[in-house]
mmCIF file of N, CA and C in Angstrom:
data_model
loop_
_atom_site.group_PDB
_atom_site.id
_atom_site.type_symbol
_atom_site.label_atom_id
_atom_site.label_comp_id
_atom_site.label_asym_id
_atom_site.label_seq_id
_atom_site.Cartn_x
_atom_site.Cartn_y
_atom_site.Cartn_z
ATOM 1 N N UNK A 1 42.719 68.701 10.289
ATOM 2 C CA UNK A 1 42.496 69.259 8.953
ATOM 3 C C UNK A 1 43.695 68.885 8.067
ATOM 4 N N UNK A 2 43.336 68.544 6.804
ATOM 5 C CA UNK A 2 44.398 68.147 5.857
ATOM 6 C C UNK A 2 45.374 69.331 5.609
ATOM 7 N N UNK A 3 46.574 68.972 5.260
ATOM 8 C CA UNK A 3 47.592 69.965 4.827
ATOM 9 C C UNK A 3 47.569 70.004 3.317
ATOM 10 N N UNK A 4 47.050 71.086 2.808
ATOM 11 C CA UNK A 4 46.876 71.251 1.308
ATOM 12 C C UNK A 4 48.179 71.812 0.712
ATOM 13 N N UNK A 5 48.704 71.115 -0.240
ATOM 14 C CA UNK A 5 49.911 71.575 -0.888
ATOM 15 C C UNK A 5 49.630 72.571 -2.029
ATOM 16 N N UNK A 6 48.501 72.400 -2.675
ATOM 17 C CA UNK A 6 48.154 73.216 -3.796
ATOM 18 C C UNK A 6 46.787 73.864 -3.606
ATOM 19 N N UNK A 7 46.540 74.939 -4.308
ATOM 20 C CA UNK A 7 45.236 75.535 -4.348
ATOM 21 C C UNK A 7 44.952 76.033 -5.787
ATOM 22 N N UNK A 8 43.680 76.285 -6.039
ATOM 23 C CA UNK A 8 43.310 76.815 -7.343
ATOM 24 C C UNK A 8 42.749 78.208 -7.096
ATOM 25 N N UNK A 9 43.138 79.104 -7.967
ATOM 26 C CA UNK A 9 42.596 80.432 -7.976
ATOM 27 C C UNK A 9 41.567 80.595 -9.088
ATOM 28 N N UNK A 10 40.407 81.125 -8.782
ATOM 29 C CA UNK A 10 39.422 81.535 -9.786
ATOM 30 C C UNK A 10 39.454 83.023 -9.807
ATOM 31 N N UNK A 11 39.717 83.608 -10.956
ATOM 32 C CA UNK A 11 39.889 85.062 -11.092
ATOM 33 C C UNK A 11 38.910 85.525 -12.150
ATOM 34 N N UNK A 12 38.072 86.493 -11.810
ATOM 35 C CA UNK A 12 37.120 87.077 -12.818
ATOM 36 C C UNK A 12 37.707 88.413 -13.252
ATOM 37 N N UNK A 13 37.895 88.597 -14.542
ATOM 38 C CA UNK A 13 38.634 89.757 -15.082
ATOM 39 C C UNK A 13 38.171 90.077 -16.480
ATOM 40 N N UNK A 14 38.174 91.343 -16.896
ATOM 41 C CA UNK A 14 37.865 91.688 -18.278
ATOM 42 C C UNK A 14 38.865 91.046 -19.252
ATOM 43 N N UNK A 15 38.395 90.653 -20.432
ATOM 44 C CA UNK A 15 39.267 89.986 -21.395
ATOM 45 C C UNK A 15 40.409 90.900 -21.797
ATOM 46 N N UNK A 16 40.250 92.192 -21.755
ATOM 47 C CA UNK A 16 41.307 93.152 -22.111
ATOM 48 C C UNK A 16 42.515 93.054 -21.189
ATOM 49 N N UNK A 17 42.349 92.448 -20.032
ATOM 50 C CA UNK A 17 43.430 92.340 -19.106
ATOM 51 C C UNK A 17 44.066 90.971 -18.944
ATOM 52 N N UNK A 18 43.651 90.043 -19.844
ATOM 53 C CA UNK A 18 44.173 88.680 -19.765
ATOM 54 C C UNK A 18 45.729 88.603 -19.919
ATOM 55 N N UNK A 19 46.252 89.263 -20.922
ATOM 56 C CA UNK A 19 47.715 89.207 -21.148
ATOM 57 C C UNK A 19 48.478 89.732 -19.928
ATOM 58 N N UNK A 20 48.033 90.819 -19.320
ATOM 59 C CA UNK A 20 48.700 91.318 -18.119
ATOM 60 C C UNK A 20 48.606 90.337 -16.957
ATOM 61 N N UNK A 21 47.466 89.680 -16.847
ATOM 62 C CA UNK A 21 47.256 88.704 -15.763
ATOM 63 C C UNK A 21 48.181 87.485 -16.045
ATOM 64 N N UNK A 22 48.258 87.023 -17.262
ATOM 65 C CA UNK A 22 49.193 85.900 -17.597
ATOM 66 C C UNK A 22 50.588 86.234 -17.206
ATOM 67 N N UNK A 23 51.047 87.402 -17.476
ATOM 68 C CA UNK A 23 52.425 87.841 -17.147
ATOM 69 C C UNK A 23 52.598 87.911 -15.613
ATOM 70 N N UNK A 24 51.649 88.471 -14.921
ATOM 71 C CA UNK A 24 51.708 88.527 -13.437
ATOM 72 C C UNK A 24 51.776 87.145 -12.834
ATOM 73 N N UNK A 25 50.954 86.186 -13.326
ATOM 74 C CA UNK A 25 50.917 84.833 -12.830
ATOM 75 C C UNK A 25 52.228 84.135 -13.100
ATOM 76 N N UNK A 26 52.800 84.374 -14.267
ATOM 77 C CA UNK A 26 54.093 83.738 -14.633
ATOM 78 C C UNK A 26 55.196 84.249 -13.701
ATOM 79 N N UNK A 27 55.189 85.465 -13.361
ATOM 80 C CA UNK A 27 56.229 86.093 -12.475
ATOM 81 C C UNK A 27 56.214 85.495 -11.095
ATOM 82 N N UNK A 28 55.109 84.966 -10.688
ATOM 83 C CA UNK A 28 55.078 84.353 -9.298
ATOM 84 C C UNK A 28 55.014 82.823 -9.404
ATOM 85 N N UNK A 29 55.227 82.302 -10.623
ATOM 86 C CA UNK A 29 55.282 80.849 -10.867
ATOM 87 C C UNK A 29 53.961 80.105 -10.621
ATOM 88 N N UNK A 30 52.871 80.861 -10.696
ATOM 89 C CA UNK A 30 51.551 80.212 -10.679
ATOM 90 C C UNK A 30 51.321 79.470 -11.984
ATOM 91 N N UNK A 31 50.640 78.353 -11.977
ATOM 92 C CA UNK A 31 50.397 77.640 -13.188
ATOM 93 C C UNK A 31 51.585 76.750 -13.560
ATOM 94 N N UNK A 32 52.481 76.463 -12.612
ATOM 95 C CA UNK A 32 53.576 75.531 -12.831
ATOM 96 C C UNK A 32 53.129 74.133 -12.491
ATOM 97 N N UNK A 33 53.077 73.259 -13.488
ATOM 98 C CA UNK A 33 52.602 71.901 -13.282
ATOM 99 C C UNK A 33 53.605 70.953 -13.898
ATOM 100 N N UNK A 34 54.361 70.325 -13.007
ATOM 101 C CA UNK A 34 55.389 69.375 -13.425
ATOM 102 C C UNK A 34 56.426 70.075 -14.348
ATOM 103 N N UNK A 35 56.580 69.589 -15.582
ATOM 104 C CA UNK A 35 57.558 70.115 -16.506
ATOM 105 C C UNK A 35 56.920 71.191 -17.431
ATOM 106 N N UNK A 36 55.845 71.790 -17.006
ATOM 107 C CA UNK A 36 55.169 72.893 -17.775
ATOM 108 C C UNK A 36 54.954 74.039 -16.850
ATOM 109 N N UNK A 37 54.937 75.224 -17.452
ATOM 110 C CA UNK A 37 54.592 76.408 -16.709
ATOM 111 C C UNK A 37 53.626 77.208 -17.547
ATOM 112 N N UNK A 38 53.134 78.324 -17.000
ATOM 113 C CA UNK A 38 52.174 79.205 -17.658
ATOM 114 C C UNK A 38 50.869 78.461 -17.955
ATOM 115 N N UNK A 39 50.547 77.452 -17.179
ATOM 116 C CA UNK A 39 49.296 76.683 -17.368
ATOM 117 C C UNK A 39 48.093 77.366 -16.694
ATOM 118 N N UNK A 40 47.076 77.654 -17.470
ATOM 119 C CA UNK A 40 45.874 78.171 -16.889
ATOM 120 C C UNK A 40 44.723 77.877 -17.882
ATOM 121 N N UNK A 41 43.515 78.025 -17.479
ATOM 122 C CA UNK A 41 42.368 77.914 -18.359
ATOM 123 C C UNK A 41 41.466 79.138 -18.152
ATOM 124 N N UNK A 42 40.738 79.459 -19.169
ATOM 125 C CA UNK A 42 39.758 80.549 -19.034
ATOM 126 C C UNK A 42 38.555 80.275 -19.852
ATOM 127 N N UNK A 43 37.459 80.805 -19.410
ATOM 128 C CA UNK A 43 36.225 80.696 -20.148
ATOM 129 C C UNK A 43 35.426 82.010 -20.063
ATOM 130 N N UNK A 44 34.580 82.223 -20.990
ATOM 131 C CA UNK A 44 33.806 83.479 -20.985
ATOM 132 C C UNK A 44 32.564 83.273 -20.146
ATOM 133 N N UNK A 45 32.333 84.294 -19.316
ATOM 134 C CA UNK A 45 31.167 84.275 -18.396
ATOM 135 C C UNK A 45 30.576 85.674 -18.441
ATOM 136 N N UNK A 46 29.448 85.849 -17.816
ATOM 137 C CA UNK A 46 28.869 87.171 -17.681
ATOM 138 C C UNK A 46 28.788 87.481 -16.144
ATOM 139 N N UNK A 47 29.440 88.605 -15.851
ATOM 140 C CA UNK A 47 29.415 89.052 -14.406
ATOM 141 C C UNK A 47 28.316 90.044 -14.202
ATOM 142 N N UNK A 48 27.750 90.025 -12.974
ATOM 143 C CA UNK A 48 26.734 90.994 -12.637
ATOM 144 C C UNK A 48 27.065 91.627 -11.295
ATOM 145 N N UNK A 49 26.768 92.883 -11.137
ATOM 146 C CA UNK A 49 27.069 93.695 -9.954
ATOM 147 C C UNK A 49 26.292 94.989 -9.934
ATOM 148 N N UNK A 50 26.192 95.606 -8.732
ATOM 149 C CA UNK A 50 25.601 96.890 -8.602
ATOM 150 C C UNK A 50 26.557 97.745 -7.696
ATOM 151 N N UNK A 51 27.172 98.719 -8.234
ATOM 152 C CA UNK A 51 28.024 99.644 -7.428
ATOM 153 C C UNK A 51 27.156 100.389 -6.420
ATOM 154 N N UNK A 52 27.672 100.379 -5.214
ATOM 155 C CA UNK A 52 27.004 101.111 -4.120
ATOM 156 C C UNK A 52 27.620 102.473 -3.883
ATOM 157 N N UNK A 53 26.913 103.300 -3.140
ATOM 158 C CA UNK A 53 27.429 104.620 -2.834
ATOM 159 C C UNK A 53 28.839 104.524 -2.237
ATOM 160 N N UNK A 54 29.703 105.336 -2.713
ATOM 161 C CA UNK A 54 31.090 105.400 -2.216
ATOM 162 C C UNK A 54 32.051 104.482 -3.044
ATOM 163 N N UNK A 55 31.501 103.693 -3.951
ATOM 164 C CA UNK A 55 32.339 102.870 -4.775
ATOM 165 C C UNK A 55 32.899 103.652 -5.980
ATOM 166 N N UNK A 56 33.950 103.091 -6.572
ATOM 167 C CA UNK A 56 34.524 103.705 -7.770
ATOM 168 C C UNK A 56 34.566 102.624 -8.849
ATOM 169 N N UNK A 57 33.450 102.331 -9.494
ATOM 170 C CA UNK A 57 33.391 101.223 -10.407
ATOM 171 C C UNK A 57 34.198 101.369 -11.688
ATOM 172 N N UNK A 58 34.859 100.329 -12.049
ATOM 173 C CA UNK A 58 35.579 100.282 -13.334
ATOM 174 C C UNK A 58 34.560 100.366 -14.508
ATOM 175 N N UNK A 59 33.469 99.640 -14.329
ATOM 176 C CA UNK A 59 32.325 99.648 -15.265
ATOM 177 C C UNK A 59 31.053 99.820 -14.483
ATOM 178 N N UNK A 60 30.072 100.384 -15.074
ATOM 179 C CA UNK A 60 28.746 100.502 -14.412
ATOM 180 C C UNK A 60 28.550 101.841 -13.767
ATOM 181 N N UNK A 61 27.381 101.998 -13.191
ATOM 182 C CA UNK A 61 26.957 103.249 -12.547
ATOM 183 C C UNK A 61 26.420 102.966 -11.157
ATOM 184 N N UNK A 62 26.677 103.873 -10.265
ATOM 185 C CA UNK A 62 26.199 103.735 -8.867
ATOM 186 C C UNK A 62 24.738 103.480 -8.836
ATOM 187 N N UNK A 63 24.321 102.417 -8.099
ATOM 188 C CA UNK A 63 22.929 102.119 -7.906
ATOM 189 C C UNK A 63 22.279 101.317 -9.027
ATOM 190 N N UNK A 64 22.946 101.065 -10.097
ATOM 191 C CA UNK A 64 22.371 100.315 -11.239
ATOM 192 C C UNK A 64 23.065 98.957 -11.408
ATOM 193 N N UNK A 65 22.240 97.943 -11.573
ATOM 194 C CA UNK A 65 22.798 96.606 -11.845
ATOM 195 C C UNK A 65 23.412 96.557 -13.220
ATOM 196 N N UNK A 66 24.637 96.083 -13.297
ATOM 197 C CA UNK A 66 25.359 95.909 -14.548
ATOM 198 C C UNK A 66 25.578 94.413 -14.837
ATOM 199 N N UNK A 67 25.659 94.084 -16.098
ATOM 200 C CA UNK A 67 26.021 92.734 -16.563
ATOM 201 C C UNK A 67 26.969 92.910 -17.760
ATOM 202 N N UNK A 68 28.173 92.389 -17.610
ATOM 203 C CA UNK A 68 29.169 92.505 -18.658
ATOM 204 C C UNK A 68 29.942 91.194 -18.868
ATOM 205 N N UNK A 69 30.414 90.966 -20.076
ATOM 206 C CA UNK A 69 31.261 89.837 -20.343
ATOM 207 C C UNK A 69 32.572 89.879 -19.577
ATOM 208 N N UNK A 70 33.025 88.781 -19.026
ATOM 209 C CA UNK A 70 34.279 88.712 -18.313
ATOM 210 C C UNK A 70 34.935 87.328 -18.669
ATOM 211 N N UNK A 71 36.163 87.157 -18.208
ATOM 212 C CA UNK A 71 36.721 85.829 -18.282
ATOM 213 C C UNK A 71 36.867 85.306 -16.840
ATOM 214 N N UNK A 72 36.611 84.016 -16.720
ATOM 215 C CA UNK A 72 36.892 83.257 -15.477
ATOM 216 C C UNK A 72 38.169 82.522 -15.748
ATOM 217 N N UNK A 73 39.227 82.961 -15.075
ATOM 218 C CA UNK A 73 40.567 82.350 -15.229
ATOM 219 C C UNK A 73 40.853 81.447 -14.054
ATOM 220 N N UNK A 74 41.269 80.206 -14.329
ATOM 221 C CA UNK A 74 41.596 79.252 -13.318
ATOM 222 C C UNK A 74 43.050 78.844 -13.402
ATOM 223 N N UNK A 75 43.728 78.894 -12.273
ATOM 224 C CA UNK A 75 45.164 78.597 -12.265
ATOM 225 C C UNK A 75 45.489 77.911 -10.942
ATOM 226 N N UNK A 76 46.444 76.987 -10.970
ATOM 227 C CA UNK A 76 46.901 76.244 -9.783
ATOM 228 C C UNK A 76 48.201 76.889 -9.267
ATOM 229 N N UNK A 77 48.342 76.952 -7.962
ATOM 230 C CA UNK A 77 49.619 77.372 -7.390
ATOM 231 C C UNK A 77 49.844 76.665 -6.077
ATOM 232 N N UNK A 78 51.094 76.694 -5.590
ATOM 233 C CA UNK A 78 51.393 76.156 -4.291
ATOM 234 C C UNK A 78 50.630 76.924 -3.233
ATOM 235 N N UNK A 79 50.046 76.232 -2.249
ATOM 236 C CA UNK A 79 49.282 76.912 -1.226
ATOM 237 C C UNK A 79 50.099 77.960 -0.478
ATOM 238 N N UNK A 80 51.420 77.660 -0.339
ATOM 239 C CA UNK A 80 52.238 78.650 0.430
ATOM 240 C C UNK A 80 52.490 79.929 -0.376
ATOM 241 N N UNK A 81 52.166 79.892 -1.683
ATOM 242 C CA UNK A 81 52.349 81.085 -2.535
ATOM 243 C C UNK A 81 50.987 81.738 -2.836
ATOM 244 N N UNK A 82 49.860 81.326 -2.223
ATOM 245 C CA UNK A 82 48.546 81.850 -2.527
ATOM 246 C C UNK A 82 48.489 83.363 -2.296
ATOM 247 N N UNK A 83 49.025 83.774 -1.148
ATOM 248 C CA UNK A 83 48.991 85.269 -0.812
ATOM 249 C C UNK A 83 49.823 86.062 -1.800
ATOM 250 N N UNK A 84 50.977 85.600 -2.168
ATOM 251 C CA UNK A 84 51.849 86.250 -3.128
ATOM 252 C C UNK A 84 51.097 86.297 -4.466
ATOM 253 N N UNK A 85 50.460 85.207 -4.863
ATOM 254 C CA UNK A 85 49.753 85.159 -6.146
ATOM 255 C C UNK A 85 48.577 86.130 -6.154
ATOM 256 N N UNK A 86 47.789 86.180 -5.077
ATOM 257 C CA UNK A 86 46.679 87.106 -5.013
ATOM 258 C C UNK A 86 47.180 88.540 -5.095
ATOM 259 N N UNK A 87 48.240 88.841 -4.452
ATOM 260 C CA UNK A 87 48.789 90.227 -4.494
ATOM 261 C C UNK A 87 49.236 90.537 -5.925
ATOM 262 N N UNK A 88 49.850 89.590 -6.644
ATOM 263 C CA UNK A 88 50.218 89.856 -8.069
ATOM 264 C C UNK A 88 49.058 90.084 -8.958
ATOM 265 N N UNK A 89 47.938 89.358 -8.724
ATOM 266 C CA UNK A 89 46.709 89.538 -9.503
ATOM 267 C C UNK A 89 46.169 90.970 -9.224
ATOM 268 N N UNK A 90 46.122 91.361 -7.972
ATOM 269 C CA UNK A 90 45.574 92.689 -7.621
ATOM 270 C C UNK A 90 46.348 93.790 -8.277
ATOM 271 N N UNK A 91 47.693 93.594 -8.526
ATOM 272 C CA UNK A 91 48.466 94.641 -9.133
ATOM 273 C C UNK A 91 48.057 94.944 -10.581
ATOM 274 N N UNK A 92 47.477 93.980 -11.291
ATOM 275 C CA UNK A 92 47.115 94.155 -12.674
ATOM 276 C C UNK A 92 45.612 94.182 -12.898
ATOM 277 N N UNK A 93 44.865 93.958 -11.866
ATOM 278 C CA UNK A 93 43.413 93.865 -12.036
ATOM 279 C C UNK A 93 42.756 95.254 -11.996
ATOM 280 N N UNK A 94 41.849 95.540 -12.900
ATOM 281 C CA UNK A 94 41.312 96.945 -12.971
ATOM 282 C C UNK A 94 40.175 97.159 -11.935
ATOM 283 N N UNK A 95 39.606 96.117 -11.393
ATOM 284 C CA UNK A 95 38.427 96.334 -10.535
ATOM 285 C C UNK A 95 38.803 96.846 -9.180
ATOM 286 N N UNK A 96 37.950 97.631 -8.595
ATOM 287 C CA UNK A 96 38.186 98.130 -7.208
ATOM 288 C C UNK A 96 38.061 96.954 -6.228
ATOM 289 N N UNK A 97 37.164 96.037 -6.443
ATOM 290 C CA UNK A 97 36.997 94.830 -5.580
ATOM 291 C C UNK A 97 37.022 93.612 -6.440
ATOM 292 N N UNK A 98 38.189 93.121 -6.897
ATOM 293 C CA UNK A 98 38.271 91.949 -7.766
ATOM 294 C C UNK A 98 37.790 90.684 -7.046
ATOM 295 N N UNK A 99 37.164 89.798 -7.789
ATOM 296 C CA UNK A 99 36.779 88.506 -7.232
ATOM 297 C C UNK A 99 37.924 87.534 -7.527
ATOM 298 N N UNK A 100 38.568 87.068 -6.445
ATOM 299 C CA UNK A 100 39.666 86.114 -6.560
ATOM 300 C C UNK A 100 39.380 85.061 -5.538
ATOM 301 N N UNK A 101 38.879 83.896 -5.984
ATOM 302 C CA UNK A 101 38.593 82.808 -5.059
ATOM 303 C C UNK A 101 39.829 81.912 -4.931
ATOM 304 N N UNK A 102 40.213 81.572 -3.703
ATOM 305 C CA UNK A 102 41.332 80.691 -3.477
ATOM 306 C C UNK A 102 40.734 79.431 -2.892
ATOM 307 N N UNK A 103 40.894 78.294 -3.576
ATOM 308 C CA UNK A 103 40.237 77.051 -3.206
ATOM 309 C C UNK A 103 41.366 75.947 -2.955
ATOM 310 N N UNK A 104 41.392 75.427 -1.732
ATOM 311 C CA UNK A 104 42.364 74.366 -1.440
ATOM 312 C C UNK A 104 42.047 73.095 -2.274
ATOM 313 N N UNK A 105 43.063 72.482 -2.767
ATOM 314 C CA UNK A 105 42.881 71.266 -3.583
ATOM 315 C C UNK A 105 43.292 70.036 -2.744
ATOM 316 N N UNK A 106 42.359 69.156 -2.583
ATOM 317 C CA UNK A 106 42.612 67.918 -1.828
ATOM 318 C C UNK A 106 43.548 66.974 -2.603
ATOM 319 N N UNK A 107 43.420 67.046 -3.916
ATOM 320 C CA UNK A 107 44.239 66.159 -4.781
ATOM 321 C C UNK A 107 44.429 66.776 -6.143
ATOM 322 N N UNK A 108 45.544 66.566 -6.752
ATOM 323 C CA UNK A 108 45.789 66.959 -8.114
ATOM 324 C C UNK A 108 46.298 65.785 -8.848
ATOM 325 N N UNK A 109 46.320 65.872 -10.203
ATOM 326 C CA UNK A 109 46.746 64.739 -11.005
ATOM 327 C C UNK A 109 48.239 64.736 -11.295
ATOM 328 N N UNK A 110 48.988 65.665 -10.677
ATOM 329 C CA UNK A 110 50.407 65.750 -10.955
ATOM 330 C C UNK A 110 51.173 65.541 -9.618
#
């Protein structure tokens, strides 16, 4: 199996929490690319979910499908810091079960 030096995180979060997320990512040096830091991209998406019994949804109602605008934030970090980065995201994320995908990168342009 290849040894991946970098990974990309995809984070789905309400737009109201973008600034806090940017600060958290900066504090763990995620988005550091060469001679630049604080590098990330985001796009508007629509998230869908249905809270199940026993959940504590940030938005939505138990048993009802919800669809709300969110941001999909993408940021690169060292693979060895992926766990630290995910933990930092969870500290500022309002969702009970945040979607944070960690994807190994075979190659980067830097």
